[in-house]
XYZ file of C-alpha atoms in Angstrom:
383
model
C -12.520 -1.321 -20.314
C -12.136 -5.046 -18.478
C -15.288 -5.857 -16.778
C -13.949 -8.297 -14.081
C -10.486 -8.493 -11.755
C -8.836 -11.187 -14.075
C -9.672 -9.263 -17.357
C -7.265 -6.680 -16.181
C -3.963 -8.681 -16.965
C -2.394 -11.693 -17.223
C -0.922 -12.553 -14.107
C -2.561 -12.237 -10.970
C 0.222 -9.706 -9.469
C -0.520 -5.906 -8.826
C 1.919 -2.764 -8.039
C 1.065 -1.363 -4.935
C 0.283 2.493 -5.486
C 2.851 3.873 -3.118
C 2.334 7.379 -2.503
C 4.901 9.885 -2.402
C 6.724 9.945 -5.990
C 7.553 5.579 -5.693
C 5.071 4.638 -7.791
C 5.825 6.750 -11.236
C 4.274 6.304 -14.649
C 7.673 4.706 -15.213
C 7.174 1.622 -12.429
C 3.477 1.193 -13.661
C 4.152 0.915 -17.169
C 7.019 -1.880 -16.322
C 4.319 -3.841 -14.754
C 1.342 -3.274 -16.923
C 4.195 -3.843 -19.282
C 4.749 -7.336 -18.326
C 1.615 -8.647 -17.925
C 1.196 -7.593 -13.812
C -1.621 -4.660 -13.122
C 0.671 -1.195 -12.191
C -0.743 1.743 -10.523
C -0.294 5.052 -9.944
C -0.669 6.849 -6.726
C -2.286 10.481 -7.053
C -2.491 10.557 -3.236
C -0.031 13.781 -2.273
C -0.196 14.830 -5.937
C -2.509 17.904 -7.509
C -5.382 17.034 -9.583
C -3.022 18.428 -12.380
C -0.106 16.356 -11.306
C -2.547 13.067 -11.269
C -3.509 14.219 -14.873
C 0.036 14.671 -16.170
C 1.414 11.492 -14.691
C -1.780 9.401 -16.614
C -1.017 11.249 -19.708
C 2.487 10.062 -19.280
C 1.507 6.495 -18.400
C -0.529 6.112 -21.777
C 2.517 7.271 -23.618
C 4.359 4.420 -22.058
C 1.898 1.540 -22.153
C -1.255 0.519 -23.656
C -2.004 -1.708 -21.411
C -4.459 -1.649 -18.242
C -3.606 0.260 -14.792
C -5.279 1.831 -11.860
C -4.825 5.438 -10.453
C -5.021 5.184 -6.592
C -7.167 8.419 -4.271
C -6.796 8.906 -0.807
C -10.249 9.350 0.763
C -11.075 13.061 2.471
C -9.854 12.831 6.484
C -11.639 14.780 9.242
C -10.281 18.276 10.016
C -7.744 18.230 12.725
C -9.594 18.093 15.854
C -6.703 19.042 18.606
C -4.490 21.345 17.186
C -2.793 21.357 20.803
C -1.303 17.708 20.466
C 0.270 18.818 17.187
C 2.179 21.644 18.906
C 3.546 19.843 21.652
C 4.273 17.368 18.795
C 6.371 20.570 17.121
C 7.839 21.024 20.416
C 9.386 17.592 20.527
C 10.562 18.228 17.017
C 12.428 21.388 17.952
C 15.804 19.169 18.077
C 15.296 17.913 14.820
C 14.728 21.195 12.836
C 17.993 22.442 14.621
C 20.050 19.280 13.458
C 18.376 19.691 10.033
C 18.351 23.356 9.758
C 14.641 23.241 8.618
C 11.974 25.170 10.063
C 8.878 23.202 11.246
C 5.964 24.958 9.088
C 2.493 26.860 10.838
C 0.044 23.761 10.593
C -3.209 24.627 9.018
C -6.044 22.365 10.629
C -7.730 21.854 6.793
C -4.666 21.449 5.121
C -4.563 18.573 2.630
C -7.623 17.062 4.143
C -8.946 16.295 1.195
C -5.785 15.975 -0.879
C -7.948 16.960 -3.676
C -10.491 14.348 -3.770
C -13.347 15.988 -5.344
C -11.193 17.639 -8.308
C -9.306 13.865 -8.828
C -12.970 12.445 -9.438
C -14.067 14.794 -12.006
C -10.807 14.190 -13.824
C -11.251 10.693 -14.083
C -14.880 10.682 -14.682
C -14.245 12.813 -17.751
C -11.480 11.003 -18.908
C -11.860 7.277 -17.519
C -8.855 4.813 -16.072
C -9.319 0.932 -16.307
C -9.030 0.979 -12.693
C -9.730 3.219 -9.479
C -8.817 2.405 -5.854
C -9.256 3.846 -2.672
C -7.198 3.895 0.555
C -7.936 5.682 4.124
C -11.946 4.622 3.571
C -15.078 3.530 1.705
C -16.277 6.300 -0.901
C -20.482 6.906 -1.477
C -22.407 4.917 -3.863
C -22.780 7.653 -5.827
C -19.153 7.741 -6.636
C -18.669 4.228 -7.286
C -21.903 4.111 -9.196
C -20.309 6.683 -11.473
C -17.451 4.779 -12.118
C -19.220 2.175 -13.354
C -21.185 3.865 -15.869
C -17.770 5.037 -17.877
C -16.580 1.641 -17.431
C -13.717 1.822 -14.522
C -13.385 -0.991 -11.994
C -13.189 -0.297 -8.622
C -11.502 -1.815 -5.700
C -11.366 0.055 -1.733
C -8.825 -0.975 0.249
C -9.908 -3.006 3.915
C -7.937 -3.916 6.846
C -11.467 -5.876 8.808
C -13.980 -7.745 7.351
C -16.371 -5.272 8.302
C -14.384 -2.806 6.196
C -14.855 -5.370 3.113
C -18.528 -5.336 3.711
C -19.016 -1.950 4.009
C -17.303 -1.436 0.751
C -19.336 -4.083 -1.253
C -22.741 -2.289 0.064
C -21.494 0.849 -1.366
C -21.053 -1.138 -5.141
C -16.821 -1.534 -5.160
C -16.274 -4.039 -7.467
C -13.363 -5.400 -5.209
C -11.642 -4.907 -2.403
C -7.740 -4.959 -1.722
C -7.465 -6.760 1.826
C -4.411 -5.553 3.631
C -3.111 -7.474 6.126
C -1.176 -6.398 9.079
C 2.173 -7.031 7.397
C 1.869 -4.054 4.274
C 4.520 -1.259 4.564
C 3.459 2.039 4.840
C -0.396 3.341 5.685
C -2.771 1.097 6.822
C -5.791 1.616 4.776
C -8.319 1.706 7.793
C -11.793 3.440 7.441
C -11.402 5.068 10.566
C -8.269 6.206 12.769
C -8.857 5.211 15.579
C -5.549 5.701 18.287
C -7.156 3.780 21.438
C -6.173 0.431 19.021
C -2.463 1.469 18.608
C -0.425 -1.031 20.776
C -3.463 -3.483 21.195
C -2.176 -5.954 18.213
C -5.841 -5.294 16.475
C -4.343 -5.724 13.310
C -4.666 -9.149 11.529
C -2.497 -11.503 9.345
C -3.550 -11.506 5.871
C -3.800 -15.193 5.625
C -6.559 -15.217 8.344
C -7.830 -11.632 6.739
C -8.370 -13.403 3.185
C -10.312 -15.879 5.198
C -12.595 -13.958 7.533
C -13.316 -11.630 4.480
C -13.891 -14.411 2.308
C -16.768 -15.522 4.034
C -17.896 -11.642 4.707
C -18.265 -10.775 1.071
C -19.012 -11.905 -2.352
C -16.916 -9.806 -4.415
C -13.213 -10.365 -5.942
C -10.336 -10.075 -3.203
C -7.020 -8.021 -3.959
C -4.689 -9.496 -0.776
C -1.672 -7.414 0.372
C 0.876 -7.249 2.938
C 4.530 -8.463 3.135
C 4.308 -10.589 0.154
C 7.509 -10.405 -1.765
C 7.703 -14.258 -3.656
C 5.610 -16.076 -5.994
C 4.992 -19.255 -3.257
C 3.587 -16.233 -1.287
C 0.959 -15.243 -4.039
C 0.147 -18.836 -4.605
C -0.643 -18.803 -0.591
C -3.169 -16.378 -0.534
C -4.529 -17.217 -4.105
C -5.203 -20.582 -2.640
C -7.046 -18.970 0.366
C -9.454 -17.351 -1.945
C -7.709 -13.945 -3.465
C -7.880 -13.116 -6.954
C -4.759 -11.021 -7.468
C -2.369 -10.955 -4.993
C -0.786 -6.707 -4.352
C 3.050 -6.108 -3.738
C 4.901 -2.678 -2.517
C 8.058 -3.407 -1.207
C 8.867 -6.085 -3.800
C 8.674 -3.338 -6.141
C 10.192 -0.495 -4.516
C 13.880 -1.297 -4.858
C 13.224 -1.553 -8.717
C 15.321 0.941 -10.725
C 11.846 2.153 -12.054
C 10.838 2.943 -8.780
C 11.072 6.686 -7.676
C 12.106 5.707 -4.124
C 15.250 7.816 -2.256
C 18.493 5.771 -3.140
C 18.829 5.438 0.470
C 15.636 3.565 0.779
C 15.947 1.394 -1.694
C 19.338 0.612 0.027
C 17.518 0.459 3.166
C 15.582 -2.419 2.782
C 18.408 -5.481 2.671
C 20.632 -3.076 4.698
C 21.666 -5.017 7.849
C 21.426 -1.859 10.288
C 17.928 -2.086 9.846
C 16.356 -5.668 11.979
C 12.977 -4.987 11.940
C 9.824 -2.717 11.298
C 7.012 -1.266 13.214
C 3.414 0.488 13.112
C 4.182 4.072 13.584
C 2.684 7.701 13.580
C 6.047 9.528 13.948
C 6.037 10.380 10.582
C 2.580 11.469 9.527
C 0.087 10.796 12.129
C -1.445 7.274 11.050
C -0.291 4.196 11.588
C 2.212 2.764 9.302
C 5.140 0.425 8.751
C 8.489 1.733 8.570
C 11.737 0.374 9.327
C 12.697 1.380 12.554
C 15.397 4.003 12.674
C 16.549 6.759 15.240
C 13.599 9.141 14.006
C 11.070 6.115 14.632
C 12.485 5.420 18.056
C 12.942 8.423 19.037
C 9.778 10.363 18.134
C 7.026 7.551 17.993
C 5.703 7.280 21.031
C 4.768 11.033 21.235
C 3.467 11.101 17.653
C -0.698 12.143 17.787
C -3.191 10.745 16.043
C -3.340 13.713 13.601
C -3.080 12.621 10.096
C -2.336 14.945 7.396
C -1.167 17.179 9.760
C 2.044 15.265 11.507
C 2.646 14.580 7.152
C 3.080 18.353 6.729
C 5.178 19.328 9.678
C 7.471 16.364 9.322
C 8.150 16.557 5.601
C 10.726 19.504 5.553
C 12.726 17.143 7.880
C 12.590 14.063 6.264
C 13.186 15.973 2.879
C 16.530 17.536 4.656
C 17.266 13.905 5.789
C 17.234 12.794 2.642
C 19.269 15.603 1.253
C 21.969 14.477 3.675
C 22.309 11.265 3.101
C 20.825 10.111 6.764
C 18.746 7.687 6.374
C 18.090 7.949 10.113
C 15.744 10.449 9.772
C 13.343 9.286 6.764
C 10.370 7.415 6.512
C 11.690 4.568 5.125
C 7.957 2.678 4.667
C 8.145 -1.416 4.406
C 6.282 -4.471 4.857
C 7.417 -7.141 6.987
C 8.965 -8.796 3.951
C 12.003 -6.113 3.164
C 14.719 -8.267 3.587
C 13.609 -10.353 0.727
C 13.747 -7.504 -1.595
C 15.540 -8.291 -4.902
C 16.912 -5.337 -7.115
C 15.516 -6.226 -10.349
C 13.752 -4.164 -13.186
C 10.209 -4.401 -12.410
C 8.840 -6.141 -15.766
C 11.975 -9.484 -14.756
C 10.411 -9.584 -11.276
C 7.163 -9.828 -12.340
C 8.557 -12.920 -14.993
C 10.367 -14.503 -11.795
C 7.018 -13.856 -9.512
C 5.231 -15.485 -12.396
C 7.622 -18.751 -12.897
C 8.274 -18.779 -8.925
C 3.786 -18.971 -8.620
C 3.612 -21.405 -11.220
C 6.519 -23.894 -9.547
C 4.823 -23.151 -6.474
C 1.283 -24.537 -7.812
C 2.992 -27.564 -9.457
C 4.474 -28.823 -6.700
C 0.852 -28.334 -5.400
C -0.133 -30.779 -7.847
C 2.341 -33.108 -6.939
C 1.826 -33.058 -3.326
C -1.804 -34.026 -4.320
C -0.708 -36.847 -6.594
C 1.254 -38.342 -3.378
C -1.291 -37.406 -0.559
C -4.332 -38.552 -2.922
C -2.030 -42.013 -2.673
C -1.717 -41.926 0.755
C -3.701 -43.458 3.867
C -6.266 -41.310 4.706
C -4.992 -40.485 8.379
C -1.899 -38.965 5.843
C -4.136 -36.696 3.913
C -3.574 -33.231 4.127
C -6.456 -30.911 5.876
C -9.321 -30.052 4.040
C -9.477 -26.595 1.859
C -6.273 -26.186 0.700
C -3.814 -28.303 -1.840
C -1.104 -30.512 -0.335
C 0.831 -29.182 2.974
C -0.507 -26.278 2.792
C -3.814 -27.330 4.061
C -2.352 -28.953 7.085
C 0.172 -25.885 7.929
C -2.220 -22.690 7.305
């Protein structure tokens, strides 16, 4: 098992773990593959279905990846939101023909969590990470004995610190730009709308100074001068989702994929429409429509909407899906996932030459020329 971040592989570029059947044994093996770190996502999935999709992973590659657990979520607290939630639905499920299912208040709360950790404490991963909180001690010191590294995802730097006290080996800092779920310890909905979230530049650099462990940065990254930015702000490994998603290894919806360079679709936004916690999606008629009535009632807005964005999907509307991005989509380039990690790769290393060079010409320059302190060439003046 590797015993530090940069034993894992040989390029400092990770697979996000997207949840929901995106990020197959198929898309993590490409990476691994290639000399990036893939992962699998068991979040959604059995503790069977985790197991099966490892087992098919080692038959693909022999090289390291991480398995991905959501952390347990409180049991929905007002089960009265939710309904009048359903009610607003009601127009949807007609259009759709798709009932909206009875919500139990403990269902999927804690997607499994306790029967995913005895699975891969019996049969160890080279990697475990964490997303929607900070696990115990106790679980992370049991990782370490069988030899898997951890790393808990943090959108504050109080998050980061919280998850170094409890013994993760890293932690994945996701800025405010990274499609789909925010990884935040705690939901809380008085932020939504406040613009609490924070840039991962200026993340990587509050955090930087908050901890002493290994930073994983994330969010909207999608080119190799990208990676060498936060790698020069003091990440390790630099985490991409979207970049990946409209690979043909990737088990995203067609439509998605499509989605992403698809000129109908200007923008994205933090929304609970879908599941109940904030995350990014391209906006479409289902965001628009439904967002600002979604509750803060994560799993339980996942469950009642997914019938509906199934039957969307089935149709061919794209109008009604979740189609989860980071700020970066329209840079999205449809190639297998092992050549975009090769052109991430060459694009990070021409990016850090002409670092070099810039430092050749500035080191020649007068010194009310020089660029500012910290960071290589015009970088350090710009960031």
């Amino acid at each position: 098992m590797p015993t530090a971040l940069t034993d894992l592989c040989r390029h400092p570029i990770a697979q996000a773990p997207m949840a929901g059947g995106v990020a197959r044994p198929e898309l993590a093996a490409a990476v691994s593959g290639a000399g990036g770190l893939g992962f699998l996502a068991a979040g959604y999935k059995t503790a069977d279905g985790m197991y099966q999709e490892i087992k098919q992973l080692r038959g693909l590659t022999d090289r390291p990846f991480g398995v991905n657990l959501f952390m347990p979520q409180p049991a929905l607290a007002d089960n009265a939101a939710v309904e009048v939630y359903r009610e607003q639905l009601a127009g949807e499920s007609a259009w759709y023909e798709t009932p909206l299912d009875d919500i139990d208040p403990y269902e999927g709360v804690d997607d499994g969590y306790e029967a995913k950790l005895a699975i891969l404490r019996e049969d160890p991963v080279p990697v475990v990470s964490f997303h929607f909180g900070c696990p115990s001690r106790a679980v992370l010191d049991g990782f370490a004995k069988v030899g898997t590294f951890t790393i808990v995802t943090a959108t504050t730097a109080a998050e980061a610190q919280a998850a170094q006290w409890a013994g993760a080996d890293a932690v994945c800092v996701q800025g405010i730009e990274a499609g789909g779920h925010q990884g935040t310890h705690r939901d809380d909905p008085q932020a939504d709308g406040t613009g609490a979230g924070v840039g991962l530049l200026s993340l990587i650099g509050q955090v930087r100074e908050a901890v002493q462990i290994p930073i994983v940065a994330a969010g909207g990254l999608m080119r190799g001068s990208q990676i060498a930015a936060v790698l020069a702000a003091g990440a390790s490994m630099a985490q991409l989702g979207t970049a990946f998603l409209v690979t043909p290894e990737s088990g995203a919806n067609p439509l998605h994929k499509q989605a992403m360079t698809n000129p109908l679709f200007t923008r994205t936004e933090l929304t609970r429409a879908f599941s109940g916690r904030p995350a990014r999606s391209l906006v479409n008629r289902f965001l628009r429509e439904h967002g600002p009535y979604a509750p803060a009632a994560y799993p339980a807005v996942h469950h009642l909407t997914s019938g509906l964005r199934k039957a969307a999907a089935k149709t061919g509307d794209a109008q009604g899906m979740a189609l989860w991005a980071g700020q970066g989509h329209r840079m999205a380039r449809q190639l297998p996932a092992g050549q975009l990690v090769e052109v991430l790769v060459a694009e990070l290393e021409a990016a850090r030459a002409g670092s070099v060079r810039e430092d050749v010409r500035d080191s020649a320059a007068p010194e009310s020329y020089q660029a500012g302190p910290g960071l290589p060439g015009e970088l350090g003046g710009a960031l």
